[in-house]
Amino acid sequence: MINRQEEEKGLLFITGASGFLGSHLAIELAKRGYSIVGLIRPLNGLSGEERLRRIGRLLEADFRILSRISVVEGDMTLPELGLGKDLYHELSRSVTEIINCAADTSFAKKKREVVERINVYGLENLLKMATKSKCSFFHQISTAYVSEKTSGICKEELTSPKKFTNAYEETKCRAEHLSTNVCHKAGIRLNIYRAGIVCGESRKGRTFRFNGFYYPLKSIHRLVESFRTNLLEKDGEKARKMGVRFVEENRLMLPLTIRVTENAGINVIPVDYFSRMLIKIMDVGNQGGIFHITQEKNCPLKDLIEYTRKYFHIEGLNITLDGSPEGPIERIFNLYNEPYLPYLQDSRVFSSENTMQLRDEKLDDRFTYERFKICMDYAIKADWGKTFKG
Amino acid sequence: MNKTDILQTARQCRHYAMCKIDFLKTGICPAAIDRPFVSFFPQGRMDLFSGVYERRIPVTKELVHIVESCNLCGICDKQCHFVTGLRPLTVMKGLKEYVQEFLDKGNVPEESKPDDFLIALQTITGQKWASSDPAILFPYADDPCPATPFTMPRYVVMPSNSSEISEIIKLCRREEIPYAVRGNGASVIGFVMSTGLVMDMNRMKGIRFDEKNWCVYVQPGVSAFETQKEAVKKGYRVNAAEPSALLCANMMCSGIFSNFSHSYGILADNYVNAEFVDHDGNLFNLNQFDAPNLFSNDKMGRKSPGVCTEVGVKLYPFPEDEEGLIVPFSDMEGALSFASELGRRRIGNAVGVLGGEYLSVFISPTEELARRIKRFFSGTLGIKYAVLVVADTYDRKIIQEMEKVVISQKLLSLLILGLADLNGNESLSIIEEYVGDREPYEILCDGEILPLLELLIDSSPESLAKAVPEDLEGFYKDLYSRPEMTNMVWLSMFRIISSRMGRYKHPVAFVLYVPMDNIALIMEIDSEFKRIGDIHHIHNDYGFITPLDMGKRGVYEFDFYVDPTDDADRRNCLNAMAEAVEMIESYCGGANGVKWIQSVLYQGFCRSENLLYLD
């Protein structure tokens, strides 16, 4: 095993550098003195540079740190990554490692084409570049949820499930196989990092993506706010008709029963934990392999429900193991969260032996109420991302 | 408001004649009750302000009389704001001030002297019903269609019966004076201008029911709204066009079509008999053995058969359990296929495929709100097209089995009364932020969550009234407290909100009959219209389609929108119209089942089959 710190740090090429994971990672690597080229798409009238600058401001990244990240505008789904011939060749000559953070994480079936285009065909373009370049190490960001839905433990190995929950899981699985095959043939070392469900930073809860575990919570927050308004600012009759009322100590009775399966739980990790672990693995685990960056134990859904009750001051939020009749509140919750409902019935547990071997410090990765509260405080302050344009 | 601003308002009058019918139960302009020439209505006085301010007509004694007849009651402001967003009361005041200033300066109003022809007309109708005074003539000289040249008539007459019409026609022939008949004193496509005499039929307002034979006979001064109102009182319905349009004029022009044409048909399907005075002044009716054959159709067009003095339109029964619903679609193809299917299966009494523009404009009381609602419907909810259906309980049940997602009457009422709260309502973020597989409208339309929507949306007449100027809030609150104002059946029958399509700009409507079994062709024609409108920088949009004859054919409208007071817009529109006409003619010549409404000009009495199925 070679320690990265003893090696010369080359030029890192990070795709999706304005994304949630990509930006955190790029800034964290820049802090450690890496020279980075970040591939960023211009979007909504903002240049790649401007997008990174805005994210940097949100994450309170020092100007000097950001200046270590050179932005190139491009698009993974285009030939030569949309960089133009000269820049493409120049990068191919100088890049020594590639971290592929670019991904579309949509769960909706109707987004399948876009998800596939970015997660699979975009990767093909990137691997083409890798094989033509000086790249000696390819880092593929994946998800722990590519694993087969089993009652046992999901291992850190390539997997070929027959069924997937959505196109995101399926394409990330295909991407693992694709990168493994191409890198193997080209003699490029490959690390695959499978993340759990990533939430905001552990200390401040900062994030600018509020999908994943945030999404169902956002719907509960919106409902709670609407009912509170109706009860406090109007006559509250319509809320009461649905069984919503204030109970003691200003707590809201919100009759919402969510269907789950026994042992269901989610694997949530803070983004800074993800970045630190990934860099640690990069630094010392450079022989290639698959690494789960996950919690050792899932956060049981019943705990998450308890956190939700406590945080939003609500009662009546319950779980059920069997189907119970839907009222209007359940109906909107279920309709709204349709793409996420399978994860409320997911009991996959992830082993992280490979990762643990490389971990030389004890990181507190438990998803506690305190951590939940930090995430929710930030989400509400940021109005679930409405205040951020980047 | 200064005179230039008043002029700007005056010039924006759409000439829809909505101020001539009591569609909001406000009553109509009291000034026009005694002598209903257009000049005595707000519409006419809007034109008169432009006329005197731009010195195109002199101040005459008649003008002073017209101006004095207005008591500034403000009915026009309510009626006109509802339709066009305009506030004509400022113009009424401006006109009074202008004339007062004129008189205060010691000027003497002119007095028009009658010539022999006018005296002859007055002998037929009585003195007060024929005029050559510019103040009477001017409002009959123009309309908002960009292709219509200003055409000042020499005389305007208001006959009271067929005999007077016959005598007037004979007089015109003798004196070689050209004449035109105008329905409600309004025309938006410029076919009823005359350099000679204009006959205004507003004194002939007789309505006679023949219930045993399911028929109502109406004279040429009776509007669609008035006919429908009387029919509904007796428990019937008629197939009627826009509310201010006169039934006889509609039949004479191109026949009646509406969403109810889905079941009631078009052209000759709609009437039992009609009476005319021909161009020689002779009376005939269509059940007469030697009557001209008005059942045939000549696609090259034909001359008007004369003056229609009465039409017997069919009465239809309607089930008490009838209700409206809207089936939303994210694409045109889906909406047209569904409408066509309803035709084939004979489901519903009225069917219309509306575009996002119509839907949002029709239901919104202001233009600003309509723009926001269009963005909300189309952008946030994903509703690009909407199939409006009026149907009984049985048919509604079938529709819900065919298409799970519908906007029920209850939901539509909730949305209409909550329009002012829909866009920007934080509580609805839950729908805006939805990222799943359904169209967002599917969530909104889910019947189970209606109680929640009732809580989330501030929906009430008071809430809607917040969208209008403060001084009209009370009026709108009372108006929208009436259940019919959000009732899809009532609104489909009386059509009082469809005139709002001219609120932003005047629509130049292209109406085509199209084969509903060839949806690809309809979509191709629609894209062609859009392409032409876009390249000429003309605001344009799909209007509607109603399936006809069991979904075999459909009547389709596409609109170009023009500000007739903006020269550049007018020029662009004229260029676009010229190109659109070429395009239409090429489709009419080459594609089976495509007919332009020009093919039925002055042939509104012809058999629908002759138009739809004979080449």
mmCIF file of C-alpha atoms in Angstrom, chain B residues 296-302 585 587-601 603 606 610-615:
data_model
loop_
_atom_site.group_PDB
_atom_site.id
_atom_site.type_symbol
_atom_site.label_atom_id
_atom_site.label_comp_id
_atom_site.label_asym_id
_atom_site.label_seq_id
_atom_site.Cartn_x
_atom_site.Cartn_y
_atom_site.Cartn_z
ATOM 1 C CA SER B 296 -76.417 23.528 -50.728
ATOM 2 C CA ASN B 297 -72.858 24.631 -50.150
ATOM 3 C CA ASP B 298 -70.630 26.363 -52.640
ATOM 4 C CA LYS B 299 -67.092 26.314 -51.392
ATOM 5 C CA MET B 300 -66.265 29.261 -53.662
ATOM 6 C CA GLY B 301 -68.689 31.330 -51.613
ATOM 7 C CA ARG B 302 -72.021 32.871 -52.461
ATOM 8 C CA GLU B 585 -55.906 27.246 -49.043
ATOM 9 C CA TYR B 587 -54.537 22.420 -47.019
ATOM 10 C CA CYS B 588 -58.112 22.931 -48.206
ATOM 11 C CA GLY B 589 -57.033 21.987 -51.723
ATOM 12 C CA GLY B 590 -54.843 19.050 -50.796
ATOM 13 C CA ALA B 591 -55.967 17.480 -47.540
ATOM 14 C CA ASN B 592 -59.173 15.547 -47.218
ATOM 15 C CA GLY B 593 -61.690 16.924 -44.757
ATOM 16 C CA VAL B 594 -60.112 20.368 -44.327
ATOM 17 C CA LYS B 595 -62.513 23.236 -45.030
ATOM 18 C CA TRP B 596 -62.117 26.876 -44.209
ATOM 19 C CA ILE B 597 -64.941 28.895 -42.701
ATOM 20 C CA GLN B 598 -64.820 31.062 -45.829
ATOM 21 C CA SER B 599 -66.477 28.076 -47.530
ATOM 22 C CA VAL B 600 -69.638 28.781 -45.567
ATOM 23 C CA LEU B 601 -69.625 32.555 -45.728
ATOM 24 C CA GLN B 603 -74.122 29.929 -46.156
ATOM 25 C CA CYS B 606 -76.554 24.953 -45.546
ATOM 26 C CA ASN B 610 -72.658 19.400 -47.762
ATOM 27 C CA LEU B 611 -69.855 21.322 -46.134
ATOM 28 C CA LEU B 612 -68.141 18.516 -44.266
ATOM 29 C CA TYR B 613 -68.302 15.651 -46.725
ATOM 30 C CA LEU B 614 -68.712 17.006 -50.271
ATOM 31 C CA ASP B 615 -65.562 18.163 -52.053
#
